[in-house]
Amino acid sequence: MLTASGIKLLDFGLAKLRPRGAIAGMSDALTQTSPLTDQGTILGTLAYMAPEQIEGQPVDHRADIWAFGCIVYEMASGRRTFEGKSHAGTIAAILERDPEPLSKRQPVTPPSLDRLVSRCLAKDPDDRWQNARDLFLELRALPMSEAPSAVTLGRFTKWLVAGALALALIIIASVGFVLRTFSSPDRTATPGPVLRLSIAPGPGASFPEMPAIAPDATRVAFVGTSADGIKRLWIWGMDSARADMVAGTEGAALPFWAPDSKRVAFFAGGKLKRVDVAGGGPQQIADAPNGGGGSWSPDGTILFAPDAVGGLSRVPAAGGNATPVTMIDRPVKGTAVHRRPWFLPDGDHFLYLAQDLGDPSSRVHVASLQTPANATPLLTTDSEVVFSSGYLIYARGPRLLAQPFDLRRFETTGEAALIAENVPFQADRGSYAAFSVSSSGIVCYTSGGGRGRRQFVWLNHAGNLIRKVGPAEQFRDFDVSRDRRRVVVARYDSDRGLNDLWLMDVERGALSRLTTEPVSHTDPMWAPDGRHIAFSVREKVFFDIHQRGTEANARDEVLLASDVTKYVEAWSPDGQNILFCTRKGNSDVWILPLTGPRKPRIFLENGFIKDEPEFSPDGKWVAYHSNETGRWEVYVTPFPNADQKFQISTDGGLQPHWRADARELFYLALDGTLMSVKVETSGGLTASLPATLFATGLKTNPGSGQYAVSADGQQFLLLTDVETERSPAFTVLLNWRTLLTH
C-alpha cells in the first residue's frame, strides 16, 4: 500500500476486527463486529479470507494465494475485491459472487494480469495456482507493456496499474519464504481461524429468538414483533444493513428455507405457508393447527409437524394433500409428539425430535421416508437438531454442541464438543434454542441476553415512582391478590429452561417458592378467596390448567387436561368460572365452569387473536384485546353471552384492567403509554374518549400482563425491565470446527 511515508507491506488476512458502536433500531442494528475471546483464536481480515476459511473447511497455502489475489486486485483497481454493506454482506459476496473482471474495473489492465488474478480468486482451491513458485514465475513473466483493450487512458491510470504490477512482484518476493513453507507437500491442512461476527442491537431494539439462516448463507429469516405488537416474518439480506418485513405474515413462527434459498416456509394462522423472498404474497401449503417445525428437501417435499400432538406429515412444497409419515399410537404413557424434522443430504433420511409424556426433554431419532417406522434413537437434547459439515448441532441447556455423525451408518461417532455458550433455550416451548446453520456450516445464533431481570415498582397516577417492590429477577407473568397484599409470579430458571411460581409480599418484597416440580408453570391467577391459585402447567405435552392452595405442602388439583395448550387468563369474581385462551391456530377464549362436569365452552371465537381477558368487578363484562382490525385494540363484551362488542381504544391498545368500582378502564397504548377511559355499565355500556395518563416505558407484549391497578385506580404496579438488562446479540460463527480440536 502506498502511504505518505512510502510502501507498506499488507498482511495476508490476520488483522483483528474491532468493535463499532451499536446502531439503533432493528433495520440498522446489523453491522457491529465484536472481538473474539476464544482460546487459541486468530481473527482473519474478512475481506481477504478465502471461501474455505469462512466455511470452516481445511485451509492450506492456497488460501494465501487467494489473499494475494485480493491484494493485487485492490492495488490495480483501487477498490476492494469483495465488498458488502456489512461484514455479513462481505461474507455473502466472497461465498456466492465472482469479482468483476479487473479489465472491466480498470480497462488498462493487461489481459495476462487479469487472468492471473482471476485464477488466484477461484472459489475452489483446486482451480487456483497450486504453489507460490508457479505464481511467482507467472507474475514475473508478465509483460510490463502489454496492450490492454483499445481505449484511451490517462498517464496516471497507466502508471497505477504498472505500479501495482511492480509492487506485486515486490510483495511476492518479500514473502516468498513464507509461501514456499505453506506450499510444501508435507504440510497438513488445518481448519481456519474461528471468527465470530457479533451484531449488537441498538438502544430499544432487540433480536428475535427464531433465526433461520439460508442454505447459501446469504439471508436470515426471523420472526420479529412490529410496532403494532404483531409478530411477522422478516428477511435480512446479509449484504444489507437493514431487515425487511414480509407483508401478510402476521403471526409467523418457526421459519425454514427451501434448498434454493429463494423461498421461506413458516407457520401462521393454523397453516403451513411459503413466500418467495423476491416478492409476492404468502401461499398456503397445508393445514397446521399447531406447527412444530419443518424441513424442505431438494425434490420439493416438505416434512413438517402439523400439530402439538402426533407424528410428522409430508406435503409437496407447491401445496396439496398432506400425508402422514411417522405414526404415534398415543398410549396413556409413552411418546406423544414428533417435531422439528431436518432432512439429511440424501433427501430421504431425516432427523426429528420425539417427546414423551411427562418428560420436557426430547430424544433425537433418525428415520427415512421409505421406512419411517424403523427409526433409530440417537441422543437427548433440549433443542432441535440439525446436520451440517459432518456434525449434528444441538443445544443442551444454554450450551450449543457439535457431535460427529456418520452419514453412511447414520450414527454418532464421537463426543459432543462445545461451540457456543449462553444461547437462549426454552424447554417449555417444545425444545427450542435460538440457533440456525447453513448448508456450508455457518452457524448463527443469539446470545448474551435471553430473559432479562425485571423489577416490580409502584407508580402514582402521574407516573412518578413511589417505591420498588422486592428484588429484580427473571420474572414473567404475574397476578395481584384481591386485597393487593400478595403477588404470584412466574420466575424463569435459566439453568433448567423452566418457570416456577413464587409468592411475593407486596409490602416487604419477600419471595417464597410455591412450586418446585421439574415442569414449567405459567399464567398464574388468584382465586377470589385469596387462598388458591390457578395456573397453566406443562406436565406432559400440553399446558393444562391446575389449581393449588397457598398453604405449605399443598398439592395440585387438575381442573382441565386436554390435547390442546391452555393458558389461564381470568377468574370470575364469584369464583364459578375461569377464562382461558387456547393456542390452536388463532387464540380463542373459553369458559371453564368450576361446578358440575367442568365442560369448557367457547366464549370468544372469530378467527383472530384474542388475549388478556379480564372480568369486570361485578362479573357481568369482560374486557380483552384483539387484532381483528389489523392492530391490537381493546374491547368489552357482556358475560356469559358475548352477543355485543364495544371498542374501547381508538388508536391501538393492550392489556385492559378495571378499577375496583368498574367505573374506569385502563389499558396500554401500543407505545406503552397508560390510557384511561371512564365507563358506565348500568343499563348497557358507555365509554368516554381515552385520556392519556403517563408513559410507562414498557415495551408492550400482547401475550403477557405487565401491570396491575390499585383498587382506587390511583396507583399502578408495573413489572419493568431493569437498566442492566442486555438484549441478545446476533452472532455469525465461522470455522467452528477449529474449536473441536482444542
XYZ file of C-alpha atoms in Angstrom:
742
model
C 0.000 0.000 0.000
C 1.331 3.459 -0.879
C 1.385 5.914 2.021
C 2.961 9.306 2.662
C 5.949 7.572 4.214
C 6.421 5.021 1.462
C 5.369 1.455 0.689
C 3.662 -0.594 3.417
C 3.504 -4.391 3.224
C -0.054 -5.676 3.674
C -0.667 -8.814 5.709
C -2.439 -11.905 4.426
C -5.647 -11.668 6.329
C -4.671 -11.633 10.013
C -5.867 -8.215 11.131
C -8.101 -8.188 14.201
C -11.646 -6.932 13.777
C -12.501 -4.225 16.275
C -15.966 -3.334 17.591
C -18.040 -0.454 16.363
C -20.786 1.322 18.211
C -24.253 -0.187 18.146
C -26.695 1.267 15.689
C -30.222 1.873 16.914
C -33.207 0.065 15.510
C -33.856 -3.368 14.057
C -33.237 -2.308 10.470
C -29.939 -0.610 11.271
C -28.581 -2.835 14.021
C -26.969 -5.370 11.744
C -23.388 -4.264 11.283
C -21.469 -4.403 14.547
C -18.481 -6.714 14.842
C -17.128 -7.750 18.204
C -13.686 -9.147 19.036
C -13.337 -12.811 19.858
C -12.101 -14.168 23.162
C -11.989 -17.910 22.485
C -8.781 -19.670 23.396
C -6.365 -20.059 20.506
C -8.337 -17.831 18.152
C -6.725 -15.705 15.439
C -9.018 -13.371 13.565
C -8.690 -13.002 9.816
C -9.185 -9.740 7.945
C -12.529 -10.610 6.448
C -12.064 -9.008 3.031
C -9.034 -11.244 2.336
C -10.327 -14.539 3.727
C -10.797 -17.419 1.280
C -14.178 -19.163 0.975
C -12.861 -22.302 2.638
C -11.731 -20.261 5.648
C -15.168 -18.724 6.063
C -16.905 -22.091 5.701
C -14.617 -23.762 8.217
C -13.085 -26.137 5.661
C -9.454 -27.292 5.923
C -7.104 -24.477 4.933
C -3.678 -24.677 3.278
C -1.301 -22.409 1.342
C -3.878 -21.837 -1.400
C -5.835 -19.589 0.980
C -2.771 -17.320 0.991
C -2.765 -17.317 -2.799
C -6.396 -16.173 -2.630
C -5.430 -13.363 -0.241
C -2.587 -12.371 -2.556
C -5.064 -12.150 -5.435
C -7.283 -9.883 -3.341
C -4.367 -7.559 -2.617
C -3.249 -7.304 -6.255
C -6.845 -6.784 -7.381
C -7.269 -3.968 -4.876
C -3.985 -2.302 -5.864
C -4.775 -2.462 -9.564
C -8.413 -1.390 -9.395
C -8.414 0.901 -6.378
C -11.373 -1.000 -4.894
C -11.894 -3.949 -2.583
C -12.246 -7.296 -4.330
C -15.328 -8.205 -2.324
C -17.499 -5.533 -0.780
C -20.628 -5.526 1.329
C -22.578 -3.021 3.377
C -21.718 -5.061 6.441
C -19.309 -7.824 7.415
C -22.102 -10.314 6.805
C -22.537 -8.818 3.336
C -18.836 -9.303 2.638
C -19.167 -12.944 3.663
C -22.037 -13.392 1.225
C -20.030 -11.754 -1.569
C -16.994 -13.985 -1.004
C -19.062 -17.168 -0.907
C -21.520 -16.507 -3.704
C -20.214 -13.937 -6.194
C -17.249 -13.650 -8.528
C -15.497 -10.284 -8.570
C -15.913 -8.064 -11.576
C -13.010 -8.648 -14.006
C -10.087 -6.304 -13.423
C -10.219 -5.236 -17.050
C -13.766 -4.004 -16.536
C -12.972 -2.015 -13.406
C -9.659 -0.792 -14.787
C -9.585 -1.033 -18.617
C -5.802 -0.517 -18.814
C -5.234 -3.845 -17.034
C -3.136 -6.243 -19.140
C -5.164 -9.347 -20.044
C -2.439 -11.600 -18.653
C -2.638 -9.903 -15.233
C -6.421 -10.160 -15.348
C -6.159 -13.920 -15.986
C -3.545 -14.374 -13.266
C -5.617 -12.614 -10.614
C -8.800 -14.409 -11.667
C -7.062 -17.739 -11.134
C -5.905 -16.607 -7.689
C -9.541 -15.880 -6.835
C -11.066 -19.180 -7.929
C -13.664 -20.346 -5.372
C -12.347 -23.916 -5.489
C -8.769 -24.157 -4.147
C -8.020 -26.826 -6.776
C -8.652 -24.242 -9.512
C -6.132 -21.717 -8.135
C -2.390 -21.566 -8.589
C -1.234 -24.590 -6.638
C 2.017 -23.212 -5.249
C 3.807 -19.935 -4.772
C 6.626 -20.746 -7.165
C 4.336 -21.164 -10.178
C 2.560 -17.951 -9.252
C 5.843 -16.103 -8.886
C 7.147 -17.325 -12.251
C 3.889 -16.405 -13.962
C 3.864 -12.973 -12.380
C 7.497 -12.303 -13.272
C 6.809 -13.287 -16.865
C 4.038 -10.731 -17.282
C 4.987 -8.114 -19.897
C 5.091 -4.660 -18.345
C 3.963 -3.046 -21.612
C 1.238 -5.470 -22.716
C -1.557 -3.701 -24.591
C -4.916 -3.599 -22.874
C -8.233 -3.192 -24.650
C -8.409 -0.441 -27.248
C -9.191 2.550 -25.057
C -7.507 5.856 -24.452
C -6.376 6.302 -20.871
C -4.539 8.919 -18.925
C -0.901 8.617 -17.918
C -1.814 8.355 -14.231
C -4.083 5.337 -14.800
C -1.375 3.537 -16.768
C 1.130 4.305 -14.013
C -1.280 2.969 -11.385
C -1.565 -0.459 -12.999
C 2.117 -0.664 -13.800
C 2.928 0.320 -10.233
C 0.557 -2.291 -8.899
C 2.202 -4.939 -11.039
C 5.670 -3.963 -9.886
C 4.554 -3.766 -6.290
C 3.007 -7.212 -6.592
C 6.395 -8.569 -7.632
C 7.989 -6.936 -4.584
C 5.343 -8.361 -2.273
C 5.558 -11.910 -3.535
C 9.334 -11.836 -3.473
C 9.328 -10.497 0.083
C 7.047 -13.235 1.335
C 8.427 -15.947 -0.877
C 9.874 -17.853 2.027
C 6.533 -17.913 3.816
C 4.649 -19.011 0.731
C 7.180 -21.746 -0.014
C 6.707 -23.005 3.515
C 2.934 -23.023 3.077
C 3.240 -24.831 -0.256
C 5.491 -27.620 0.973
C 3.920 -31.000 0.165
C 4.050 -32.327 3.727
C 2.024 -29.509 5.247
C -1.164 -30.736 6.945
C -4.339 -28.858 6.105
C -5.934 -27.352 9.186
C -9.249 -25.635 9.816
C -9.229 -21.867 9.514
C -9.370 -19.468 12.439
C -12.567 -19.150 14.427
C -14.443 -15.960 13.631
C -17.493 -14.604 15.434
C -19.306 -11.603 13.991
C -21.437 -10.285 16.839
C -24.176 -7.934 15.728
C -25.477 -5.992 18.712
C -28.929 -4.382 18.728
C -29.150 -0.667 19.260
C -30.959 1.076 22.119
C -34.571 -0.006 22.332
C -34.073 -2.769 19.768
C -33.739 -6.496 20.265
C -33.115 -9.523 18.130
C -35.733 -12.227 17.839
C -35.442 -15.785 19.047
C -36.055 -17.642 15.794
C -33.212 -17.004 13.335
C -33.105 -19.218 10.234
C -30.055 -18.770 8.025
C -30.491 -19.619 4.345
C -28.647 -22.681 2.997
C -26.386 -20.413 0.925
C -25.813 -18.137 3.954
C -26.876 -15.001 2.066
C -30.015 -14.243 4.091
C -31.511 -14.761 7.517
C -35.242 -15.156 8.096
C -36.610 -14.425 11.539
C -39.800 -13.641 13.402
C -39.908 -10.097 14.730
C -42.508 -8.043 16.557
C -43.520 -4.893 14.691
C -44.510 -1.568 16.219
C -48.144 -2.704 16.271
C -47.219 -5.596 18.553
C -47.831 -8.276 15.904
C -45.238 -10.915 15.043
C -44.315 -11.131 11.378
C -41.661 -12.683 9.184
C -38.605 -10.553 8.413
C -35.792 -11.164 5.918
C -32.304 -9.800 6.373
C -30.014 -9.924 3.338
C -26.516 -10.352 4.738
C -25.207 -7.818 2.228
C -27.581 -5.225 3.670
C -27.691 -3.071 6.781
C -31.450 -3.443 7.165
C -34.049 -6.159 7.530
C -37.326 -6.082 5.608
C -40.719 -7.116 6.930
C -42.643 -9.581 4.750
C -46.224 -8.399 4.298
C -49.044 -10.809 5.000
C -47.110 -12.935 7.504
C -48.920 -11.952 10.699
C -48.481 -14.499 13.466
C -45.484 -16.157 11.770
C -43.462 -18.779 13.637
C -40.655 -21.288 13.023
C -39.454 -20.259 9.531
C -37.340 -22.637 7.433
C -35.762 -22.282 3.985
C -36.067 -24.020 0.650
C -32.784 -25.576 -0.558
C -32.502 -22.893 -3.268
C -32.512 -20.140 -0.596
C -35.185 -18.283 -2.574
C -38.279 -19.291 -0.608
C -39.181 -19.480 3.055
C -41.827 -21.646 4.697
C -43.392 -20.746 8.035
C -46.393 -21.378 10.247
C -49.162 -18.828 10.799
C -52.883 -18.850 11.455
C -53.070 -22.625 11.749
C -51.484 -23.122 8.314
C -48.142 -24.025 6.780
C -47.274 -21.291 4.282
C -44.479 -20.291 1.930
C -43.306 -16.995 0.481
C -40.858 -16.046 -2.267
C -38.242 -13.641 -0.936
C -38.140 -11.883 -4.319
C -41.736 -10.751 -3.857
C -45.332 -11.866 -3.852
C -47.690 -12.749 -1.061
C -47.629 -15.867 1.118
C -49.150 -19.046 -0.307
C -50.884 -21.683 1.787
C -49.394 -25.181 1.637
C -51.252 -27.261 4.234
C -53.186 -27.181 7.481
C -51.038 -26.972 10.603
C -53.106 -26.106 13.692
C -50.023 -26.006 15.941
C -46.991 -26.201 13.666
C -43.903 -27.728 15.233
C -41.204 -27.097 12.631
C -40.420 -28.297 9.126
C -37.717 -29.137 6.608
C -37.624 -28.752 2.804
C -35.923 -31.420 0.678
C -34.221 -30.832 -2.705
C -37.016 -32.721 -4.519
C -39.650 -30.289 -3.217
C -41.018 -32.367 -0.356
C -41.741 -30.598 2.913
C -41.673 -32.674 6.087
C -43.430 -30.940 8.966
C -45.120 -31.326 12.339
C -48.724 -30.177 11.827
C -49.910 -30.238 15.415
C -48.815 -30.229 19.036
C -49.539 -33.949 19.288
C -48.996 -36.777 16.834
C -46.473 -37.576 14.132
C -44.884 -35.884 11.134
C -46.503 -35.365 7.738
C -45.219 -34.673 4.230
C -46.629 -32.412 1.548
C -45.416 -31.051 -1.817
C -43.989 -27.558 -1.436
C -46.404 -26.412 -4.136
C -49.299 -27.486 -1.932
C -51.627 -30.454 -1.912
C -52.748 -33.189 0.399
C -50.535 -33.834 3.403
C -49.883 -37.499 4.183
C -48.658 -38.962 7.492
C -45.043 -40.115 7.710
C -44.382 -41.048 11.324
C -47.158 -42.533 13.409
C -47.911 -42.393 17.137
C -50.353 -44.778 18.794
C -50.743 -42.265 21.643
C -50.772 -44.624 24.604
C -51.521 -43.335 28.079
C -47.796 -43.271 28.710
C -45.154 -43.032 26.021
C -44.290 -40.873 23.013
C -46.835 -38.145 22.381
C -45.389 -35.935 19.660
C -42.805 -35.775 16.865
C -41.498 -32.345 15.854
C -38.613 -30.301 14.385
C -37.675 -32.535 11.404
C -34.442 -31.955 9.477
C -33.642 -33.592 6.121
C -30.212 -35.158 5.737
C -28.323 -34.582 2.451
C -29.767 -37.630 0.644
C -33.282 -36.132 0.851
C -34.664 -39.421 2.182
C -33.323 -39.762 5.708
C -34.246 -37.183 8.306
C -33.786 -36.281 11.946
C -36.651 -35.445 14.279
C -37.470 -34.996 17.950
C -39.700 -37.365 19.896
C -41.116 -36.238 23.207
C -42.636 -38.454 25.855
C -45.499 -37.668 28.151
C -44.219 -36.191 31.386
C -40.702 -35.525 30.040
C -39.713 -31.997 28.915
C -36.546 -33.256 27.188
C -36.566 -34.697 23.668
C -34.981 -37.700 22.025
C -33.433 -37.364 18.574
C -34.292 -40.085 16.052
C -33.126 -40.742 12.507
C -35.520 -42.337 10.015
C -36.227 -42.409 6.283
C -39.233 -41.561 4.154
C -39.118 -45.083 2.742
C -39.232 -46.847 6.122
C -40.237 -44.240 8.719
C -41.268 -46.873 11.259
C -37.658 -48.091 11.507
C -36.431 -45.049 13.415
C -33.187 -45.178 15.382
C -32.725 -43.131 18.582
C -29.504 -41.109 18.709
C -29.333 -38.792 21.728
C -31.293 -36.492 24.058
C -31.441 -32.742 23.605
C -33.085 -29.529 24.755
C -33.488 -28.219 21.207
C -33.930 -29.083 17.575
C -31.024 -30.921 15.921
C -29.519 -30.023 12.548
C -26.841 -31.659 10.416
C -24.029 -29.735 8.745
C -20.476 -30.475 7.631
C -20.417 -33.933 9.187
C -21.807 -32.919 12.578
C -25.059 -32.848 14.487
C -25.546 -29.452 16.117
C -27.921 -29.046 19.053
C -28.317 -27.465 22.483
C -28.206 -28.867 25.977
C -29.292 -26.094 28.231
C -27.703 -22.828 27.044
C -24.697 -24.661 25.510
C -24.517 -25.252 21.761
C -22.785 -28.535 20.912
C -21.436 -30.267 17.805
C -21.139 -34.052 17.604
C -19.660 -36.091 14.713
C -22.225 -38.029 12.696
C -21.596 -40.808 10.161
C -23.904 -40.373 7.156
C -23.232 -43.911 5.907
C -24.095 -45.680 9.147
C -26.424 -42.963 10.466
C -24.911 -42.897 13.921
C -22.848 -40.589 16.101
C -19.130 -41.350 16.085
C -17.614 -39.203 18.812
C -18.184 -36.986 21.790
C -20.085 -33.721 21.633
C -17.960 -30.564 21.838
C -18.904 -27.042 22.885
C -19.028 -24.414 20.123
C -21.092 -21.626 21.743
C -22.480 -20.662 25.127
C -25.323 -18.588 26.537
C -27.678 -19.497 23.692
C -31.292 -18.897 24.793
C -33.290 -22.101 25.040
C -36.757 -22.909 26.284
C -37.656 -26.406 27.365
C -41.238 -25.227 27.888
C -41.659 -24.230 24.227
C -41.234 -27.566 22.505
C -37.459 -27.882 22.838
C -36.380 -24.672 21.151
C -32.988 -22.947 21.047
C -32.073 -19.771 19.181
C -29.632 -21.019 16.523
C -29.524 -21.978 12.860
C -26.953 -23.492 10.482
C -26.379 -23.056 6.736
C -25.536 -25.863 4.317
C -21.881 -24.859 4.369
C -21.703 -24.931 8.163
C -22.047 -21.247 9.013
C -23.795 -21.017 12.383
C -25.900 -18.079 13.512
C -27.362 -17.692 16.977
C -28.490 -15.151 19.529
C -26.601 -14.911 22.791
C -25.742 -12.732 25.721
C -29.240 -11.664 26.610
C -32.022 -14.155 26.988
C -34.602 -13.294 29.616
C -33.596 -10.105 31.401
C -34.288 -9.273 35.016
C -37.422 -7.338 35.855
C -38.369 -5.175 38.808
C -41.772 -4.546 40.383
C -42.403 -0.837 41.015
C -45.352 1.180 42.348
C -46.136 4.368 40.394
C -48.689 7.029 41.264
C -51.394 8.428 38.981
C -48.883 10.861 37.479
C -46.359 8.116 36.707
C -43.936 9.045 39.491
C -42.096 6.305 41.351
C -43.480 5.532 44.802
C -41.169 2.627 45.602
C -39.642 -0.569 44.300
C -41.002 -3.918 45.447
C -38.753 -6.918 46.026
C -35.638 -7.900 44.084
C -35.103 -7.794 40.335
C -35.417 -11.314 38.947
C -36.288 -13.125 35.725
C -39.995 -12.560 36.301
C -42.711 -13.241 33.748
C -46.497 -13.379 34.142
C -47.981 -12.244 37.446
C -51.255 -11.537 39.232
C -52.101 -9.492 42.328
C -54.464 -10.806 45.008
C -57.797 -9.016 45.502
C -56.572 -7.474 48.776
C -53.439 -6.172 46.934
C -51.205 -7.725 49.606
C -49.575 -10.542 47.612
C -48.306 -11.213 44.126
C -47.968 -14.600 42.447
C -45.380 -14.517 39.680
C -43.726 -16.934 37.253
C -39.958 -16.802 37.634
C -37.695 -18.215 34.939
C -34.938 -20.687 35.825
C -32.286 -20.252 33.123
C -30.430 -23.415 34.132
C -33.475 -25.610 33.511
C -35.260 -23.520 30.902
C -38.452 -23.665 33.002
C -40.722 -21.365 35.019
C -41.554 -21.806 38.710
C -44.257 -19.948 40.632
C -43.330 -17.705 43.557
C -45.315 -15.664 46.071
C -44.215 -12.151 46.980
C -45.307 -9.992 49.896
C -46.134 -6.630 48.313
C -45.293 -4.650 51.447
C -41.978 -6.311 52.309
C -40.929 -7.653 48.911
C -40.106 -11.068 50.386
C -40.255 -14.030 47.981
C -41.270 -17.610 48.770
C -41.422 -20.532 46.366
C -44.806 -22.058 45.548
C -43.842 -24.766 43.010
C -40.765 -26.985 42.914
C -41.606 -29.642 40.330
C -39.323 -30.019 37.260
C -42.043 -28.798 34.884
C -42.912 -25.353 33.593
C -45.636 -23.199 35.208
C -47.072 -20.016 33.749
C -50.048 -17.602 33.773
C -50.898 -17.757 37.496
C -54.226 -16.305 38.657
C -55.546 -15.709 42.181
C -58.897 -17.147 43.217
C -61.316 -14.563 44.652
C -60.902 -16.158 48.103
C -57.158 -15.411 48.085
C -56.379 -18.975 49.193
C -55.962 -20.741 45.843
C -54.105 -20.083 42.627
C -54.946 -21.401 39.164
C -52.162 -21.698 36.604
C -51.082 -23.437 33.423
C -48.557 -26.243 33.773
C -46.815 -28.386 31.199
C -46.513 -31.777 32.854
C -46.969 -33.666 29.603
C -47.115 -32.268 26.087
C -49.685 -29.510 26.545
C -50.167 -26.804 29.130
C -53.098 -27.903 31.293
C -54.974 -25.980 33.991
C -54.282 -26.806 37.646
C -55.022 -25.109 40.931
C -53.131 -25.227 44.217
C -53.648 -23.829 47.679
C -51.116 -21.361 49.042
C -50.548 -23.243 52.299
C -47.411 -25.320 52.856
C -47.340 -28.790 51.257
C -50.443 -28.068 49.155
C -50.980 -30.391 46.209
C -52.228 -29.682 42.699
C -55.781 -30.297 41.589
C -56.236 -30.788 37.853
C -59.020 -28.528 36.605
C -58.707 -29.243 32.881
C -56.461 -31.551 30.844
C -56.877 -31.940 27.083
C -54.997 -32.232 23.799
C -54.533 -28.501 23.331
C -52.459 -25.920 25.182
C -54.474 -23.731 27.549
C -53.433 -20.538 29.356
C -55.289 -19.254 32.430
C -56.428 -15.655 31.960
C -59.125 -14.631 34.479
C -61.158 -15.915 37.444
C -64.716 -14.638 37.819
C -65.473 -12.620 40.993
C -67.975 -15.255 42.165
C -65.333 -17.982 41.811
C -67.542 -20.035 39.475
C -65.704 -19.673 36.148
C -62.206 -19.405 34.745
C -61.456 -17.855 31.365
C -58.620 -19.433 29.404
C -57.089 -18.950 25.964
C -56.128 -21.720 23.587
C -53.261 -21.754 21.119
C -54.610 -23.790 18.221
C -54.240 -21.643 15.128
C -55.670 -18.347 16.375
C -56.241 -17.671 20.057
C -59.806 -18.156 21.280
C -61.258 -17.521 24.734
C -63.081 -20.322 26.558
C -65.103 -20.603 29.763
C -64.228 -23.352 32.253
C -67.091 -23.827 34.755
C -65.806 -24.903 38.166
C -69.065 -26.552 39.159
C -70.773 -29.568 37.656
C -68.970 -31.593 34.978
C -66.491 -28.768 34.200
C -67.106 -28.961 30.476
C -65.466 -25.991 28.694
C -67.480 -23.903 26.246
C -66.374 -21.289 23.756
C -66.782 -17.644 24.727
C -64.946 -15.602 22.049
C -64.235 -17.058 18.620
C -63.838 -15.076 15.406
C -60.711 -16.252 13.570
C -58.449 -13.594 15.120
C -56.216 -13.480 18.177
C -57.905 -12.537 21.440
C -55.933 -12.342 24.678
C -55.647 -10.964 28.222
C -59.389 -11.055 29.072
C -60.386 -9.645 32.484
C -63.723 -9.770 34.310
C -65.336 -6.555 35.471
C -65.650 -6.386 39.291
C -69.333 -7.376 39.101
C -68.579 -10.250 36.704
C -71.007 -9.003 34.053
C -68.461 -7.787 31.499
C -65.161 -8.960 30.069
C -62.505 -6.639 28.652
C -59.861 -8.057 26.282
C -57.660 -7.113 23.350
C -57.766 -8.466 19.795
C -56.054 -7.906 16.453
C -59.193 -8.253 14.326
C -58.739 -4.768 12.803
C -55.120 -5.467 11.870
C -53.737 -3.939 15.064
C -54.368 -4.523 18.738
C -57.452 -2.811 20.145
C -59.299 -3.113 23.467
C -62.896 -4.349 23.549
C -65.579 -5.048 26.156
C -68.268 -7.705 25.796
C -71.041 -8.983 28.100
C -70.619 -12.183 30.110
C -71.631 -15.005 29.829
C -73.123 -14.318 26.388
C -70.805 -12.318 24.143
C -73.636 -11.027 21.976
C -72.356 -7.430 21.867
C -68.958 -5.831 21.467
C -67.767 -2.334 22.341
C -64.418 -0.984 21.156
C -62.752 0.985 23.954
C -59.409 2.048 22.462
C -59.315 4.288 19.406
C -55.672 4.158 18.320
C -54.446 0.748 19.415
C -54.470 -0.788 22.866
C -53.481 -3.776 25.002
C -53.946 -5.304 28.448
C -57.152 -3.781 29.854
C -57.656 -3.585 33.647
C -60.744 -2.454 35.590
C -60.876 -0.132 38.557
C -62.488 -1.868 41.556
C -65.760 0.058 41.158
C -65.942 -0.751 37.403
C -66.197 2.948 36.526
C -62.799 3.258 34.882
C -60.882 1.043 32.488
C -57.135 1.292 31.938
C -55.043 -0.052 29.075
C -51.645 0.368 27.425
C -51.312 2.162 24.103
C -49.049 0.415 21.614
C -46.148 2.680 22.592
C -46.542 1.801 26.287
C -48.476 4.913 27.337
C -51.029 4.214 30.075
C -54.522 5.251 28.997
C -57.760 5.767 30.942
C -61.392 5.500 29.839
C -64.379 6.338 32.023
C -67.109 3.713 31.649
C -70.708 3.313 32.755
C -72.125 -0.216 32.882
C -75.628 0.328 34.247
C -78.228 -0.208 31.531
C -75.606 -1.142 28.935
C -72.097 0.144 28.419
C -70.963 3.647 27.549
C -67.378 4.847 27.406
C -65.583 8.189 27.245
C -62.792 9.060 24.872
C -59.421 7.693 26.022
C -57.294 10.026 28.144
C -53.524 9.860 28.434
C -52.086 9.310 31.916
C -48.312 8.833 31.504
C -45.620 6.997 29.562
C -44.771 3.758 31.359
C -41.612 2.916 29.427
C -42.899 -0.634 28.973
C -42.203 -2.461 25.746
C -45.719 -3.776 25.230
C -46.315 -7.507 24.968
C -49.717 -8.682 23.695
C -49.317 -12.098 25.305
C -48.331 -11.200 28.854
C -49.624 -8.899 31.591
C -47.192 -6.145 32.558
C -49.059 -4.054 35.129
C -51.823 -4.100 37.761
C -54.102 -1.401 39.202
C -54.838 -0.499 42.812
C -58.464 -0.721 43.975
C -58.948 3.046 43.751
C -57.142 3.374 40.419
C -54.595 5.814 41.848
C -51.543 3.553 41.881
C -50.098 1.082 39.408
C -47.814 -1.899 39.950
C -45.551 -2.280 36.911
C -43.156 -5.075 36.025
C -40.338 -3.104 34.418
C -37.109 -4.099 32.735
C -34.128 -3.188 34.875
C -31.393 -0.996 33.414
C -28.834 -3.788 33.465
C -30.819 -5.936 31.056
C -28.871 -6.680 27.879
C -30.616 -7.579 24.669
C -29.159 -10.648 22.998
C -26.606 -10.142 20.247
C -26.912 -11.886 16.906
C -23.720 -13.819 16.171
C -22.410 -15.416 12.987
C -19.898 -18.164 13.800
C -17.350 -19.241 11.199
C -14.811 -22.067 11.332
C -16.338 -23.562 14.481
C -14.700 -26.901 13.731
C -11.425 -25.381 14.895
C -12.934 -25.408 18.391
C -13.289 -29.190 18.224
C -9.508 -29.648 18.105
C -8.853 -27.927 21.461
